[in-house]
Amino acid sequence: MNLLFTTLTTFVSFYSLLLIFRVLLTWFPTINWYNQPFAALSQITDPYLNLFRSIIPPLGGMDFSPILAILALNLLGGLLRSLTALSYAQAF
């Protein structure tokens, strides 16, 4: 069980980094999101971001949904870290 929580925690941390990288790249208007590796990054992150874009639509040309998406991932990561520590403590 500890291995599962550790793996999920690592995945959430890595995915959070991908989201932050994706958001930072949107500041560069010359990036063509149809060319690789940007298309792959977009395909990986956009389905998750679209969940939050349906909740918070872009306001005045600013997309605030990544803030909520990253916050949700950080909350999930904290919960998984707590479960990892709890399962590790119960093992001993």
mmCIF file of C-alpha atoms in Angstrom, residues 10-24 41 45 70 73-74:
data_model
loop_
_atom_site.group_PDB
_atom_site.id
_atom_site.type_symbol
_atom_site.label_atom_id
_atom_site.label_comp_id
_atom_site.label_asym_id
_atom_site.label_seq_id
_atom_site.Cartn_x
_atom_site.Cartn_y
_atom_site.Cartn_z
ATOM 1 C CA THR A 10 5.306 11.105 -7.394
ATOM 2 C CA PHE A 11 2.883 11.162 -10.327
ATOM 3 C CA VAL A 12 0.947 14.110 -8.874
ATOM 4 C CA SER A 13 4.184 16.024 -8.287
ATOM 5 C CA PHE A 14 5.394 15.352 -11.834
ATOM 6 C CA TYR A 15 2.017 16.306 -13.330
ATOM 7 C CA SER A 16 2.026 19.531 -11.309
ATOM 8 C CA LEU A 17 5.402 20.395 -12.818
ATOM 9 C CA LEU A 18 4.041 19.703 -16.301
ATOM 10 C CA LEU A 19 1.107 22.037 -15.619
ATOM 11 C CA ILE A 20 3.384 24.796 -14.376
ATOM 12 C CA PHE A 21 5.614 24.357 -17.430
ATOM 13 C CA ARG A 22 2.533 24.491 -19.685
ATOM 14 C CA VAL A 23 1.310 27.700 -18.039
ATOM 15 C CA LEU A 24 4.732 29.333 -18.320
ATOM 16 C CA LEU A 41 2.473 18.628 -23.608
ATOM 17 C CA THR A 45 -2.344 18.673 -19.781
ATOM 18 C CA ILE A 70 -2.696 23.303 -9.603
ATOM 19 C CA LEU A 73 -3.334 18.805 -7.437
ATOM 20 C CA ASN A 74 -1.435 20.241 -4.480
#
